Amino acid sequence: MERSGQARLIRIEDPSDPRIAEFTAMRDRDLAGRGDLFIAEGKVVLQALLDAEAGSRRFRIEKALILENRIDGLGNLLDRVDPGCPIYVAGRVVLDAAVGFAMHRGILAVGRHVPATSFTDFLSHLPEQALLVAACGISNHDNLGGIFRNAGVFGADGVVLDETCCDPLYRKAIRVSVGAALRVPFCRAGGIGELIASLSAHGFEVAGLSPRGTEPLSSYVPGKRLALLAGTEGEGLPAEIIERIKTLKIEQAPGMDSLNVATASGIALWHAAARMGRAI
Amino acid sequence: MERSGQARLIRIEDPSDPRIAEFTAMRDRDLAGRGDLFIAEGKVVLQALLDAEAGSRRFRIEKALILENRIDGLGNLLDRVDPGCPIYVAGRVVLDAAVGFAMHRGILAVGRHVPATSFTDFLSHLPEQALLVAACGISNHDNLGGIFRNAGVFGADGVVLDETCCDPLYRKAIRVSVGAALRVPFCRAGGIGELIASLSAHGFEVAGLSPRGTEPLSSYVPGKRLALLAGTEGEGLPAEIIERIKTLKIEQAPGMDSLNVATASGIALWHAAARMGRAI
């Protein structure tokens, strides 16, 4: 018996079919910089995207492209795709030719992110007690994905990004986040100074995570609103920023290399969420 | 003026020169399974290997292969290489042909790991107060490298691995560990049951990290000897193991995905090291 969703599948026979043009561009630039479009890849991410679309107005699925032999494995997932959204299906040869060999998992979608109208707007919609991660200069998709994953796990209210951070909706970042990039609200601010000023104006204590931090994390008791500021690996947070904000040091053995930034965010979120009495 | 180390450089002109045969095999199997040889890659790792060789008998450098234009950037590092260890140098064309395009960073060495004679021997040399990570079924080199990095950062006394873990001396694992795989002592045990039995016999409390754990991590006070047991992602620790050991739950928001296993090890190590009053 054919599943209900299968009647609407649109067969693609030509790798250069313009209806799947977004997927063919993946090879080169992954839709980066093409407005707020992004590629979702794999069953877990498709599911997270459907959840995000149902639960908020922040995401929409524009189209899906599925390898024919993956259709059955999706179960009823495709029934959840909005009737107005085309679902294309193709065989392996056509899909590989279109997308590029081994660049996909047979399950792809084009998503659209509908960002907050402004950083101020984003901040003004947060609950009274709020926990954020502020990511500055994170240029590695594994690290940014890891930060989102941790923000999700510890129930943070959002992630804010300075203008130099990489894209949390890049395929690899979404994958490493295990879909949390689609669940945890995020907003891009301007420069790090602007970001800190806006957070402060909205009642957030901005606490920088740094091996040179002055206060040990283990004794830190957050107030009602906390933004944990994580800087890029290597350089870390700029010295002039560290000088003018509270800084937390995750205690570690003397003389060793520093923690990975995503791991540092996990430790700080775990500690802060518990001390803030949040539901973890 | 020529640096003192440069006089001993041995020029390689033929990519198939048998003296660099270990490096040409990298493409296929990365020396995995070839006794206790491994490939060290990059300046940071070479430095860690030299430190390890100087500081313990666990590692030895067998040979090095350096891209000619990287020699100057190594400064005095090559002076630290044992006089009995050949240092080969090659141009880009020869090196790429030998090692495989873009598979190297121009700085390569063959290291030899001298493992403990037995797991019992390894355990019997640990200090009276000791903190270990026991890694079981970690098959992802990023995760194992991350676990080693955290073990280093928080000053753990070692990492013990069950027989199903991947190789911490695989190039990517060393790189992700930022060299900690060469600094933190490790030993491979047999199966997970055997590993737990040996640890218990040596006075270790074995505490499994699991989202289904019964004791919240934040209230856990370790004794003198603790082994934090981390299982693979996805499956986690086997149910029959979880039933018979202490299990710790890292508190998290309800209904979310679980933490990455390396991040979980970082949180647990940070907490345990502090509660054990270790120098962090």
mmCIF file of N, CA and C in Angstrom, chain B residues 3-82:
data_model
loop_
_atom_site.group_PDB
_atom_site.id
_atom_site.type_symbol
_atom_site.label_atom_id
_atom_site.label_comp_id
_atom_site.label_asym_id
_atom_site.label_seq_id
_atom_site.Cartn_x
_atom_site.Cartn_y
_atom_site.Cartn_z
ATOM 1 N N ARG B 3 71.111 26.995 10.605
ATOM 2 C CA ARG B 3 70.839 26.529 11.969
ATOM 3 C C ARG B 3 71.597 25.234 12.227
ATOM 4 N N SER B 4 71.923 24.999 13.481
ATOM 5 C CA SER B 4 72.733 23.833 13.832
ATOM 6 C C SER B 4 72.061 22.535 13.371
ATOM 7 N N GLY B 5 70.710 22.495 13.486
ATOM 8 C CA GLY B 5 70.007 21.260 13.153
ATOM 9 C C GLY B 5 70.033 20.912 11.669
ATOM 10 N N GLN B 6 70.313 21.913 10.826
ATOM 11 C CA GLN B 6 70.141 21.672 9.384
ATOM 12 C C GLN B 6 71.204 20.758 8.782
ATOM 13 N N ALA B 7 72.355 20.666 9.453
ATOM 14 C CA ALA B 7 73.434 19.841 8.914
ATOM 15 C C ALA B 7 73.028 18.373 8.785
ATOM 16 N N ARG B 8 72.125 17.942 9.651
ATOM 17 C CA ARG B 8 71.766 16.522 9.669
ATOM 18 C C ARG B 8 70.577 16.163 8.791
ATOM 19 N N LEU B 9 70.016 17.148 8.100
ATOM 20 C CA LEU B 9 68.840 16.878 7.263
ATOM 21 C C LEU B 9 69.208 15.965 6.109
ATOM 22 N N ILE B 10 68.355 14.973 5.884
ATOM 23 C CA ILE B 10 68.602 14.021 4.799
ATOM 24 C C ILE B 10 67.598 14.283 3.691
ATOM 25 N N ARG B 11 68.101 14.635 2.531
ATOM 26 C CA ARG B 11 67.239 15.029 1.417
ATOM 27 C C ARG B 11 66.598 13.802 0.755
ATOM 28 N N ILE B 12 65.294 13.887 0.520
ATOM 29 C CA ILE B 12 64.569 12.823 -0.205
ATOM 30 C C ILE B 12 64.136 13.384 -1.556
ATOM 31 N N GLU B 13 64.530 12.685 -2.637
ATOM 32 C CA GLU B 13 64.176 13.168 -3.988
ATOM 33 C C GLU B 13 63.146 12.272 -4.664
ATOM 34 N N ASP B 14 62.961 11.065 -4.112
ATOM 35 C CA ASP B 14 62.094 10.078 -4.750
ATOM 36 C C ASP B 14 60.933 9.732 -3.805
ATOM 37 N N PRO B 15 59.696 10.008 -4.243
ATOM 38 C CA PRO B 15 58.544 9.748 -3.367
ATOM 39 C C PRO B 15 58.453 8.293 -2.908
ATOM 40 N N SER B 16 59.043 7.374 -3.678
ATOM 41 C CA SER B 16 58.951 5.961 -3.288
ATOM 42 C C SER B 16 60.199 5.490 -2.533
ATOM 43 N N ASP B 17 61.001 6.422 -2.089
ATOM 44 C CA ASP B 17 62.183 6.087 -1.288
ATOM 45 C C ASP B 17 61.755 5.236 -0.075
ATOM 46 N N PRO B 18 62.332 4.054 0.069
ATOM 47 C CA PRO B 18 61.886 3.169 1.159
ATOM 48 C C PRO B 18 62.109 3.750 2.559
ATOM 49 N N ARG B 19 62.986 4.729 2.670
ATOM 50 C CA ARG B 19 63.223 5.303 3.997
ATOM 51 C C ARG B 19 62.019 6.076 4.526
ATOM 52 N N ILE B 20 61.125 6.468 3.615
ATOM 53 C CA ILE B 20 59.920 7.177 4.083
ATOM 54 C C ILE B 20 58.648 6.356 3.825
ATOM 55 N N ALA B 21 58.835 5.037 3.763
ATOM 56 C CA ALA B 21 57.712 4.156 3.421
ATOM 57 C C ALA B 21 56.535 4.300 4.393
ATOM 58 N N GLU B 22 56.800 4.518 5.675
ATOM 59 C CA GLU B 22 55.693 4.640 6.646
ATOM 60 C C GLU B 22 54.764 5.801 6.286
ATOM 61 N N PHE B 23 55.334 6.860 5.749
ATOM 62 C CA PHE B 23 54.510 8.020 5.424
ATOM 63 C C PHE B 23 53.660 7.788 4.175
ATOM 64 N N THR B 24 54.200 6.985 3.247
ATOM 65 C CA THR B 24 53.437 6.740 2.018
ATOM 66 C C THR B 24 52.254 5.830 2.287
ATOM 67 N N ALA B 25 52.301 5.080 3.374
ATOM 68 C CA ALA B 25 51.185 4.188 3.698
ATOM 69 C C ALA B 25 50.042 4.935 4.375
ATOM 70 N N MET B 26 50.272 6.197 4.753
ATOM 71 C CA MET B 26 49.266 6.970 5.471
ATOM 72 C C MET B 26 47.926 7.028 4.763
ATOM 73 N N ARG B 27 48.040 7.182 3.443
ATOM 74 C CA ARG B 27 46.833 7.370 2.659
ATOM 75 C C ARG B 27 45.792 6.284 2.954
ATOM 76 N N ASP B 28 46.288 5.056 3.012
ATOM 77 C CA ASP B 28 45.361 3.941 3.114
ATOM 78 C C ASP B 28 44.927 3.639 4.538
ATOM 79 N N ARG B 29 45.871 3.591 5.436
ATOM 80 C CA ARG B 29 45.456 3.031 6.714
ATOM 81 C C ARG B 29 46.114 3.686 7.904
ATOM 82 N N ASP B 30 46.907 4.728 7.617
ATOM 83 C CA ASP B 30 47.358 5.541 8.720
ATOM 84 C C ASP B 30 48.125 4.757 9.772
ATOM 85 N N LEU B 31 48.814 3.738 9.339
ATOM 86 C CA LEU B 31 49.632 2.913 10.231
ATOM 87 C C LEU B 31 48.805 2.159 11.269
ATOM 88 N N ALA B 32 47.471 2.294 11.195
ATOM 89 C CA ALA B 32 46.641 1.627 12.196
ATOM 90 C C ALA B 32 46.947 0.142 12.184
ATOM 91 N N GLY B 33 47.122 -0.398 13.337
ATOM 92 C CA GLY B 33 47.356 -1.828 13.431
ATOM 93 C C GLY B 33 48.791 -2.239 13.142
ATOM 94 N N ARG B 34 49.651 -1.283 12.823
ATOM 95 C CA ARG B 34 51.038 -1.655 12.566
ATOM 96 C C ARG B 34 51.828 -1.526 13.867
ATOM 97 N N GLY B 35 51.631 -2.456 14.742
ATOM 98 C CA GLY B 35 52.321 -2.434 16.028
ATOM 99 C C GLY B 35 51.941 -1.184 16.776
ATOM 100 N N ASP B 36 52.902 -0.484 17.313
ATOM 101 C CA ASP B 36 52.603 0.704 18.095
ATOM 102 C C ASP B 36 53.137 1.952 17.416
ATOM 103 N N LEU B 37 53.251 1.887 16.096
ATOM 104 C CA LEU B 37 53.688 3.064 15.350
ATOM 105 C C LEU B 37 52.500 3.965 15.066
ATOM 106 N N PHE B 38 52.767 5.245 14.988
ATOM 107 C CA PHE B 38 51.708 6.185 14.622
ATOM 108 C C PHE B 38 52.335 7.396 13.951
ATOM 109 N N ILE B 39 51.481 8.180 13.303
ATOM 110 C CA ILE B 39 51.945 9.379 12.619
ATOM 111 C C ILE B 39 51.611 10.622 13.450
ATOM 112 N N ALA B 40 52.628 11.435 13.689
ATOM 113 C CA ALA B 40 52.413 12.726 14.344
ATOM 114 C C ALA B 40 52.484 13.792 13.263
ATOM 115 N N GLU B 41 51.618 14.771 13.333
ATOM 116 C CA GLU B 41 51.450 15.715 12.223
ATOM 117 C C GLU B 41 51.339 17.132 12.753
ATOM 118 N N GLY B 42 52.158 18.022 12.226
ATOM 119 C CA GLY B 42 52.070 19.430 12.600
ATOM 120 C C GLY B 42 53.039 19.784 13.718
ATOM 121 N N LYS B 43 53.281 21.077 13.837
ATOM 122 C CA LYS B 43 54.287 21.554 14.783
ATOM 123 C C LYS B 43 53.898 21.301 16.247
ATOM 124 N N VAL B 44 52.633 21.585 16.568
ATOM 125 C CA VAL B 44 52.174 21.411 17.947
ATOM 126 C C VAL B 44 52.318 19.956 18.387
ATOM 127 N N VAL B 45 51.943 19.046 17.488
ATOM 128 C CA VAL B 45 51.999 17.625 17.833
ATOM 129 C C VAL B 45 53.447 17.143 17.902
ATOM 130 N N LEU B 46 54.286 17.629 16.983
ATOM 131 C CA LEU B 46 55.702 17.260 17.044
ATOM 132 C C LEU B 46 56.306 17.705 18.374
ATOM 133 N N GLN B 47 55.943 18.906 18.781
ATOM 134 C CA GLN B 47 56.422 19.434 20.059
ATOM 135 C C GLN B 47 55.940 18.556 21.225
ATOM 136 N N ALA B 48 54.668 18.183 21.182
ATOM 137 C CA ALA B 48 54.118 17.325 22.238
ATOM 138 C C ALA B 48 54.838 15.979 22.260
ATOM 139 N N LEU B 49 55.167 15.485 21.074
ATOM 140 C CA LEU B 49 55.870 14.195 20.983
ATOM 141 C C LEU B 49 57.276 14.305 21.561
ATOM 142 N N LEU B 50 57.953 15.403 21.268
ATOM 143 C CA LEU B 50 59.291 15.625 21.838
ATOM 144 C C LEU B 50 59.215 15.756 23.357
ATOM 145 N N ASP B 51 58.212 16.470 23.840
ATOM 146 C CA ASP B 51 58.018 16.598 25.282
ATOM 147 C C ASP B 51 57.778 15.218 25.905
ATOM 148 N N ALA B 52 56.930 14.436 25.239
ATOM 149 C CA ALA B 52 56.579 13.113 25.769
ATOM 150 C C ALA B 52 57.809 12.212 25.808
ATOM 151 N N GLU B 53 58.631 12.307 24.773
ATOM 152 C CA GLU B 53 59.838 11.487 24.701
ATOM 153 C C GLU B 53 60.800 11.880 25.821
ATOM 154 N N ALA B 54 60.901 13.184 26.046
ATOM 155 C CA ALA B 54 61.818 13.663 27.084
ATOM 156 C C ALA B 54 61.295 13.345 28.483
ATOM 157 N N GLY B 55 59.961 13.362 28.645
ATOM 158 C CA GLY B 55 59.395 13.272 29.984
ATOM 159 C C GLY B 55 59.019 11.874 30.436
ATOM 160 N N SER B 56 58.958 10.936 29.536
ATOM 161 C CA SER B 56 58.538 9.589 29.913
ATOM 162 C C SER B 56 59.161 8.591 28.942
ATOM 163 N N ARG B 57 59.017 7.329 29.260
ATOM 164 C CA ARG B 57 59.525 6.334 28.304
ATOM 165 C C ARG B 57 58.409 5.789 27.441
ATOM 166 N N ARG B 58 57.286 6.493 27.435
ATOM 167 C CA ARG B 58 56.131 5.967 26.724
ATOM 168 C C ARG B 58 56.187 6.221 25.227
ATOM 169 N N PHE B 59 57.001 7.189 24.801
ATOM 170 C CA PHE B 59 57.031 7.535 23.379
ATOM 171 C C PHE B 59 58.446 7.702 22.863
ATOM 172 N N ARG B 60 58.617 7.393 21.602
ATOM 173 C CA ARG B 60 59.892 7.623 20.940
ATOM 174 C C ARG B 60 59.613 8.114 19.525
ATOM 175 N N ILE B 61 60.461 9.009 19.027
ATOM 176 C CA ILE B 61 60.339 9.411 17.620
ATOM 177 C C ILE B 61 61.260 8.518 16.806
ATOM 178 N N GLU B 62 60.718 7.922 15.770
ATOM 179 C CA GLU B 62 61.510 7.012 14.941
ATOM 180 C C GLU B 62 62.126 7.739 13.745
ATOM 181 N N LYS B 63 61.349 8.630 13.144
ATOM 182 C CA LYS B 63 61.854 9.431 12.036
ATOM 183 C C LYS B 63 60.941 10.622 11.808
ATOM 184 N N ALA B 64 61.482 11.630 11.157
ATOM 185 C CA ALA B 64 60.665 12.806 10.840
ATOM 186 C C ALA B 64 60.799 13.104 9.352
ATOM 187 N N LEU B 65 59.755 13.693 8.794
ATOM 188 C CA LEU B 65 59.757 14.081 7.380
ATOM 189 C C LEU B 65 59.161 15.485 7.288
ATOM 190 N N ILE B 66 59.998 16.422 6.835
ATOM 191 C CA ILE B 66 59.595 17.827 6.881
ATOM 192 C C ILE B 66 59.648 18.434 5.475
ATOM 193 N N LEU B 67 58.640 19.216 5.174
ATOM 194 C CA LEU B 67 58.628 19.984 3.929
ATOM 195 C C LEU B 67 59.714 21.054 4.022
ATOM 196 N N GLU B 68 60.482 21.200 2.948
ATOM 197 C CA GLU B 68 61.671 22.060 3.040
ATOM 198 C C GLU B 68 61.339 23.482 3.523
ATOM 199 N N ASN B 69 60.215 24.027 3.036
ATOM 200 C CA ASN B 69 59.949 25.408 3.444
ATOM 201 C C ASN B 69 59.322 25.531 4.836
ATOM 202 N N ARG B 70 59.185 24.435 5.546
ATOM 203 C CA ARG B 70 58.711 24.485 6.935
ATOM 204 C C ARG B 70 59.874 24.418 7.947
ATOM 205 N N ILE B 71 61.055 24.085 7.445
ATOM 206 C CA ILE B 71 62.215 23.896 8.330
ATOM 207 C C ILE B 71 62.477 25.148 9.188
ATOM 208 N N ASP B 72 62.532 26.303 8.541
ATOM 209 C CA ASP B 72 62.856 27.519 9.282
ATOM 210 C C ASP B 72 61.822 27.820 10.361
ATOM 211 N N GLY B 73 60.555 27.556 10.040
ATOM 212 C CA GLY B 73 59.481 27.833 10.992
ATOM 213 C C GLY B 73 59.546 26.961 12.243
ATOM 214 N N LEU B 74 60.302 25.894 12.189
ATOM 215 C CA LEU B 74 60.398 24.998 13.353
ATOM 216 C C LEU B 74 61.390 25.506 14.389
ATOM 217 N N GLY B 75 62.133 26.552 14.033
ATOM 218 C CA GLY B 75 63.081 27.129 14.996
ATOM 219 C C GLY B 75 64.043 26.071 15.502
ATOM 220 N N ASN B 76 64.172 26.007 16.820
ATOM 221 C CA ASN B 76 65.132 25.070 17.395
ATOM 222 C C ASN B 76 64.536 23.702 17.709
ATOM 223 N N LEU B 77 63.297 23.506 17.263
ATOM 224 C CA LEU B 77 62.605 22.268 17.629
ATOM 225 C C LEU B 77 63.363 21.029 17.147
ATOM 226 N N LEU B 78 63.941 21.132 15.955
ATOM 227 C CA LEU B 78 64.633 19.957 15.397
ATOM 228 C C LEU B 78 65.914 19.614 16.172
ATOM 229 N N ASP B 79 66.460 20.612 16.880
ATOM 230 C CA ASP B 79 67.644 20.315 17.704
ATOM 231 C C ASP B 79 67.305 19.336 18.828
ATOM 232 N N ARG B 80 66.019 19.292 19.165
ATOM 233 C CA ARG B 80 65.610 18.414 20.262
ATOM 234 C C ARG B 80 65.406 16.965 19.817
ATOM 235 N N VAL B 81 65.415 16.757 18.507
ATOM 236 C CA VAL B 81 65.231 15.391 18.011
ATOM 237 C C VAL B 81 66.504 14.585 18.286
ATOM 238 N N ASP B 82 66.330 13.408 18.864
ATOM 239 C CA ASP B 82 67.455 12.526 19.212
ATOM 240 C C ASP B 82 68.404 12.369 18.015
#
